[in-house]
Amino acid sequence: MKYFFLLLLTTALSSAFAQNIPYGNNPAAGKYLNVGDTRLYYEVYGTGSPLLLLHGDTFGYIDEFENYIPLLSQHYKVIAVAMRGHGKSGIGTKQYSYQLFAQDALKVLANEGESRASVLGFSAGAITAYYLAAYHPKKITKVVAMGGLLDRSGYKPSALKELKTLSGANCEKMLPELVKSRKALMPEPTRYNDLINKLRNSWLQPVYIDKRAASGIKCSVLIVGGDSDEYISLDEFLKAHRTIPHARLAIIPGCGHVGLLENKPFFETFIIPFLLKEK
């Protein structure tokens, strides 16, 4: 009970501080890393054990975690990576895949002088977190995967149809102001449509994480999904839970895809304690 009240107090203070920090465009915390074909941008907050923070793709960016970075940075060295093509990270020339995104995250981790980290990822960031745990087990100590899936078959038919035809112009029509703000940060805003086309390659891979590799994940994993996710079927979260040994599953009633990021009580009550627990 004492911890619960302390958590409420620190969260209230964190929310107040978060309003004054331009997450995703913060010169005081921002760094760049040359990865060969482009430069990646990331921000670092706090001290302690490293925690990789991986955002969702398309409309996602570091600032989607703005309500949680202040709290997380009280316990961890938070390394918030901007996925290539998002915000201040360059698009690059390589073919996009979750393997590439995982390699990018590991390069950032190494650049910070860290050999191992916990990972918290949302959507594409959650898939990348699964990939890291499955194929780089010595690098990952714990995973929280929010709204992620193991392969393309987990998408609802309507969502998969949308992903196959999505373009930069479609995105700008859907959320014009958000896209405008994202493009304002991009090193190459004229390549926005190119970004969406490159992302499509990652979305349409038949398998993101091989079932055998996923079943070999050894670290602690918390799978978080919403039962009203517009893109991912409930069965996909159940499948991931059955596949990954000793994984824990949390399904939030009445919650959509982006809603996973907006549920602060759940984050504070379940995700933070899971991350802080020793095993």
Short mmCIF file of C-alpha atoms in Angstrom, two decimals:
data_model
loop_
_atom_site.label_atom_id
_atom_site.label_comp_id
_atom_site.label_asym_id
_atom_site.label_seq_id
_atom_site.Cartn_x
_atom_site.Cartn_y
_atom_site.Cartn_z
CA MET A 1 0.00 0.00 0.00
CA LYS A 2 2.86 2.35 0.84
CA TYR A 3 4.40 1.68 -2.58
CA PHE A 4 1.05 2.32 -4.26
CA PHE A 5 0.66 5.79 -2.72
CA LEU A 6 4.30 6.62 -3.52
CA LEU A 7 3.66 5.57 -7.13
CA LEU A 8 0.63 7.86 -7.34
CA LEU A 9 2.65 10.79 -6.00
CA THR A 10 5.63 10.28 -8.32
CA THR A 11 3.31 9.81 -11.29
CA ALA A 12 1.53 13.10 -10.56
CA LEU A 13 4.85 14.90 -10.35
CA SER A 14 6.12 13.16 -13.48
CA SER A 15 3.09 14.23 -15.48
CA ALA A 16 3.70 17.84 -14.48
CA PHE A 17 7.36 17.69 -15.56
CA ALA A 18 6.48 15.85 -18.79
CA GLN A 19 4.46 18.83 -19.98
CA ASN A 20 7.63 20.92 -20.20
CA ILE A 21 9.89 18.38 -21.95
CA PRO A 22 9.74 18.14 -25.78
CA TYR A 23 10.16 14.38 -26.01
CA GLY A 24 11.42 13.41 -29.45
CA ASN A 25 12.92 16.85 -30.03
CA ASN A 26 14.91 17.49 -26.88
CA PRO A 27 18.46 18.80 -27.46
CA ALA A 28 19.30 18.20 -23.80
CA ALA A 29 18.72 14.45 -24.13
CA GLY A 30 19.08 13.79 -27.86
CA LYS A 31 21.94 11.94 -29.56
CA TYR A 32 22.72 10.70 -33.07
CA LEU A 33 24.35 7.47 -34.23
CA ASN A 34 25.64 6.75 -37.73
CA VAL A 35 24.59 3.21 -38.69
CA GLY A 36 26.06 3.19 -42.20
CA ASP A 37 23.20 4.06 -44.52
CA THR A 38 21.68 6.73 -42.25
CA ARG A 39 21.75 8.40 -38.83
CA LEU A 40 19.51 7.28 -35.99
CA TYR A 41 18.24 9.66 -33.35
CA TYR A 42 17.58 8.68 -29.75
CA GLU A 43 17.13 10.26 -26.34
CA VAL A 44 18.42 9.18 -22.94
CA TYR A 45 16.79 9.91 -19.59
CA GLY A 46 17.65 8.82 -16.06
CA THR A 47 20.27 6.44 -14.70
CA GLY A 48 20.43 2.80 -13.69
CA SER A 49 19.83 -0.40 -15.61
CA PRO A 50 19.12 0.28 -19.30
CA LEU A 51 15.59 0.13 -20.69
CA LEU A 52 15.12 0.33 -24.45
CA LEU A 53 11.92 2.16 -25.35
CA LEU A 54 10.65 1.26 -28.84
CA HIS A 55 7.70 3.17 -30.30
CA GLY A 56 5.17 2.18 -32.94
CA ASP A 57 5.66 2.86 -36.65
CA THR A 58 3.83 5.07 -39.21
CA PHE A 59 2.29 7.67 -36.87
CA GLY A 60 4.36 6.64 -33.85
CA TYR A 61 7.36 8.36 -32.30
CA ILE A 62 9.23 8.83 -29.02
CA ASP A 63 6.62 11.28 -27.74
CA GLU A 64 3.97 8.55 -27.53
CA PHE A 65 5.68 7.59 -24.24
CA GLU A 66 5.73 11.15 -22.86
CA ASN A 67 3.47 10.27 -19.92
CA TYR A 68 5.69 7.36 -18.88
CA ILE A 69 9.30 8.42 -19.48
CA PRO A 70 9.39 10.59 -16.30
CA LEU A 71 8.30 7.65 -14.17
CA LEU A 72 10.49 5.08 -15.93
CA SER A 73 13.55 7.32 -15.75
CA GLN A 74 13.31 7.30 -11.95
CA HIS A 75 14.25 3.62 -12.04
CA TYR A 76 16.09 3.12 -15.34
CA LYS A 77 18.43 4.60 -17.85
CA VAL A 78 15.72 5.03 -20.48
CA ILE A 79 17.02 4.84 -24.07
CA ALA A 80 14.19 5.99 -26.33
CA VAL A 81 15.04 5.07 -29.92
CA ALA A 82 13.52 6.84 -32.91
CA MET A 83 12.88 4.15 -35.52
CA ARG A 84 14.49 4.90 -38.87
CA GLY A 85 12.32 7.23 -40.92
CA HIS A 86 10.48 8.49 -37.86
CA GLY A 87 11.01 11.96 -36.46
CA LYS A 88 14.68 12.91 -36.47
CA SER A 89 16.01 9.51 -37.61
CA GLY A 90 16.92 9.19 -41.29
CA ILE A 91 15.11 6.80 -43.62
CA GLY A 92 18.21 5.17 -45.05
CA THR A 93 18.50 2.87 -48.05
CA LYS A 94 18.24 -0.63 -46.57
CA GLN A 95 15.19 -2.86 -46.96
CA TYR A 96 13.00 -2.59 -43.85
CA SER A 97 12.38 -5.60 -41.63
CA TYR A 98 12.04 -6.29 -37.92
CA GLN A 99 15.49 -7.81 -38.10
CA LEU A 100 16.84 -4.44 -39.25
CA PHE A 101 14.94 -2.55 -36.54
CA ALA A 102 16.35 -4.93 -33.93
CA GLN A 103 19.88 -4.41 -35.25
CA ASP A 104 19.38 -0.65 -35.06
CA ALA A 105 18.26 -0.92 -31.42
CA LEU A 106 21.29 -3.05 -30.52
CA LYS A 107 23.64 -0.56 -32.16
CA VAL A 108 22.15 2.24 -30.08
CA LEU A 109 22.48 0.09 -26.96
CA ALA A 110 26.14 -0.61 -27.73
CA ASN A 111 26.75 3.07 -28.42
CA GLU A 112 25.58 3.77 -24.89
CA GLY A 113 28.12 1.28 -23.57
CA GLU A 114 25.45 -1.21 -22.48
CA SER A 115 25.60 -4.95 -23.12
CA ARG A 116 22.09 -5.93 -21.92
CA ALA A 117 18.74 -4.20 -21.46
CA SER A 118 15.08 -4.63 -20.73
CA VAL A 119 12.75 -3.62 -23.56
CA LEU A 120 9.35 -1.96 -23.61
CA GLY A 121 7.80 -1.76 -27.05
CA PHE A 122 4.50 -0.71 -28.56
CA SER A 123 3.11 -2.08 -31.86
CA ALA A 124 6.09 -2.31 -34.25
CA GLY A 125 8.25 -1.70 -31.19
CA ALA A 126 6.63 -4.71 -29.51
CA ILE A 127 7.38 -6.91 -32.53
CA THR A 128 10.98 -5.70 -32.45
CA ALA A 129 11.10 -6.50 -28.73
CA TYR A 130 9.95 -10.07 -29.46
CA TYR A 131 12.61 -10.31 -32.16
CA LEU A 132 15.34 -9.13 -29.81
CA ALA A 133 14.35 -11.62 -27.11
CA ALA A 134 14.11 -14.50 -29.58
CA TYR A 135 17.27 -13.94 -31.63
CA HIS A 136 19.50 -12.00 -29.22
CA PRO A 137 18.72 -13.65 -25.86
CA LYS A 138 22.00 -12.66 -24.21
CA LYS A 139 21.20 -9.00 -24.83
CA ILE A 140 17.68 -8.88 -23.38
CA THR A 141 16.70 -9.29 -19.73
CA LYS A 142 12.96 -8.58 -19.81
CA VAL A 143 10.26 -7.63 -22.34
CA VAL A 144 6.97 -5.76 -22.24
CA ALA A 145 5.22 -6.16 -25.61
CA MET A 146 2.19 -3.89 -26.02
CA GLY A 147 0.04 -4.55 -29.09
CA GLY A 148 2.57 -6.73 -30.92
CA LEU A 149 2.26 -9.89 -32.99
CA LEU A 150 4.51 -12.74 -34.13
CA ASP A 151 3.53 -12.90 -37.78
CA ARG A 152 1.36 -11.33 -40.45
CA SER A 153 -1.50 -13.81 -39.95
CA GLY A 154 -2.32 -12.12 -36.65
CA TYR A 155 -3.71 -9.04 -38.39
CA LYS A 156 -7.44 -8.76 -38.89
CA PRO A 157 -8.37 -9.03 -42.63
CA SER A 158 -9.48 -5.39 -42.79
CA ALA A 159 -6.22 -4.22 -41.23
CA LEU A 160 -4.10 -6.31 -43.58
CA LYS A 161 -6.00 -4.90 -46.56
CA GLU A 162 -5.29 -1.37 -45.32
CA LEU A 163 -1.59 -2.09 -44.84
CA LYS A 164 -1.27 -3.43 -48.38
CA THR A 165 -2.58 -0.19 -49.91
CA LEU A 166 -1.48 2.45 -47.41
CA SER A 167 0.45 5.38 -48.88
CA GLY A 168 1.95 8.60 -47.61
CA ALA A 169 -0.97 10.51 -49.13
CA ASN A 170 -3.45 8.27 -47.26
CA CYS A 171 -1.65 8.97 -43.98
CA GLU A 172 -1.75 12.72 -44.57
CA LYS A 173 -5.49 12.58 -45.27
CA MET A 174 -6.13 10.56 -42.10
CA LEU A 175 -4.11 12.70 -39.68
CA PRO A 176 -2.91 15.83 -41.51
CA GLU A 177 -1.72 17.81 -38.48
CA LEU A 178 0.11 14.87 -36.93
CA VAL A 179 1.86 14.01 -40.19
CA LYS A 180 2.75 17.68 -40.65
CA SER A 181 4.39 17.75 -37.22
CA ARG A 182 6.25 14.49 -37.94
CA LYS A 183 7.52 15.76 -41.30
CA ALA A 184 8.75 18.96 -39.64
CA LEU A 185 11.27 16.83 -37.71
CA MET A 186 12.33 14.59 -40.59
CA PRO A 187 15.76 15.13 -42.22
CA GLU A 188 14.16 14.24 -45.58
CA PRO A 189 10.44 15.12 -45.40
CA THR A 190 10.05 14.82 -49.19
CA ARG A 191 10.68 11.07 -48.78
CA TYR A 192 7.64 10.54 -46.56
CA ASN A 193 5.87 8.37 -49.13
CA ASP A 194 9.09 6.39 -49.54
CA LEU A 195 9.02 5.72 -45.79
CA ILE A 196 5.52 4.23 -45.96
CA ASN A 197 6.50 2.05 -48.91
CA LYS A 198 9.56 0.79 -47.05
CA LEU A 199 7.52 0.08 -43.93
CA ARG A 200 5.16 -2.03 -46.03
CA ASN A 201 7.96 -4.51 -46.59
CA SER A 202 8.19 -5.12 -42.85
CA TRP A 203 4.41 -5.39 -42.43
CA LEU A 204 4.00 -7.92 -45.22
CA GLN A 205 6.73 -10.34 -44.17
CA PRO A 206 4.85 -13.65 -43.65
CA VAL A 207 6.72 -14.41 -40.41
CA TYR A 208 8.19 -11.85 -38.05
CA ILE A 209 9.48 -14.23 -35.38
CA ASP A 210 9.78 -17.92 -36.19
CA LYS A 211 7.67 -20.07 -33.85
CA ARG A 212 10.68 -22.17 -32.85
CA ALA A 213 12.66 -19.02 -31.99
CA ALA A 214 9.72 -17.53 -30.07
CA SER A 215 9.26 -20.74 -28.11
CA GLY A 216 12.91 -20.50 -27.09
CA ILE A 217 12.59 -17.09 -25.42
CA LYS A 218 14.00 -17.39 -21.92
CA CYS A 219 13.53 -13.93 -20.39
CA SER A 220 10.39 -12.74 -18.61
CA VAL A 221 7.77 -11.41 -21.03
CA LEU A 222 4.58 -9.46 -20.39
CA ILE A 223 2.19 -9.52 -23.36
CA VAL A 224 -0.34 -6.68 -23.31
CA GLY A 225 -3.30 -6.46 -25.68
CA GLY A 226 -6.70 -4.86 -25.98
CA ASP A 227 -9.76 -6.96 -26.69
CA SER A 228 -10.99 -4.25 -29.07
CA ASP A 229 -7.74 -3.79 -31.02
CA GLU A 230 -8.63 -2.55 -34.51
CA TYR A 231 -5.67 -4.29 -36.12
CA ILE A 232 -4.75 -7.40 -34.15
CA SER A 233 -7.05 -10.30 -33.38
CA LEU A 234 -7.48 -11.43 -29.79
CA ASP A 235 -6.36 -14.90 -30.89
CA GLU A 236 -2.96 -13.45 -31.80
CA PHE A 237 -2.31 -12.36 -28.21
CA LEU A 238 -3.41 -15.79 -27.00
CA LYS A 239 -1.13 -17.45 -29.56
CA ALA A 240 1.85 -15.41 -28.42
CA HIS A 241 1.08 -16.38 -24.82
CA ARG A 242 0.94 -20.06 -25.72
CA THR A 243 4.13 -19.87 -27.77
CA ILE A 244 6.45 -17.94 -25.44
CA PRO A 245 7.33 -20.00 -22.34
CA HIS A 246 6.34 -18.52 -18.99
CA ALA A 247 4.97 -15.37 -20.64
CA ARG A 248 2.34 -13.41 -18.76
CA LEU A 249 -0.74 -12.14 -20.58
CA ALA A 250 -2.80 -9.05 -19.82
CA ILE A 251 -5.89 -8.30 -21.92
CA ILE A 252 -7.50 -4.92 -21.27
CA PRO A 253 -11.30 -4.93 -21.75
CA GLY A 254 -12.73 -2.40 -24.19
CA CYS A 255 -9.28 -1.23 -25.23
CA GLY A 256 -8.21 -0.49 -28.81
CA HIS A 257 -4.70 -0.43 -30.28
CA VAL A 258 -3.66 3.13 -29.41
CA GLY A 259 -5.69 2.87 -26.21
CA LEU A 260 -2.89 0.70 -24.81
CA LEU A 261 -0.77 3.85 -24.60
CA GLU A 262 -3.52 5.88 -22.97
CA ASN A 263 -4.26 3.57 -20.05
CA LYS A 264 -2.10 5.13 -17.33
CA PRO A 265 -3.68 3.22 -14.43
CA PHE A 266 -2.81 -0.09 -16.11
CA PHE A 267 0.73 1.08 -16.86
CA GLU A 268 1.29 2.17 -13.28
CA THR A 269 -0.38 -0.84 -11.65
CA PHE A 270 0.91 -3.66 -13.84
CA ILE A 271 3.72 -2.68 -16.20
CA ILE A 272 5.93 -0.77 -13.77
CA PRO A 273 5.77 -3.51 -11.08
CA PHE A 274 6.50 -6.17 -13.73
CA LEU A 275 9.59 -4.28 -14.88
CA LEU A 276 10.82 -3.66 -11.35
CA LYS A 277 10.31 -7.23 -10.14
CA GLU A 278 13.61 -9.09 -9.91
CA LYS A 279 12.44 -12.22 -11.79
#
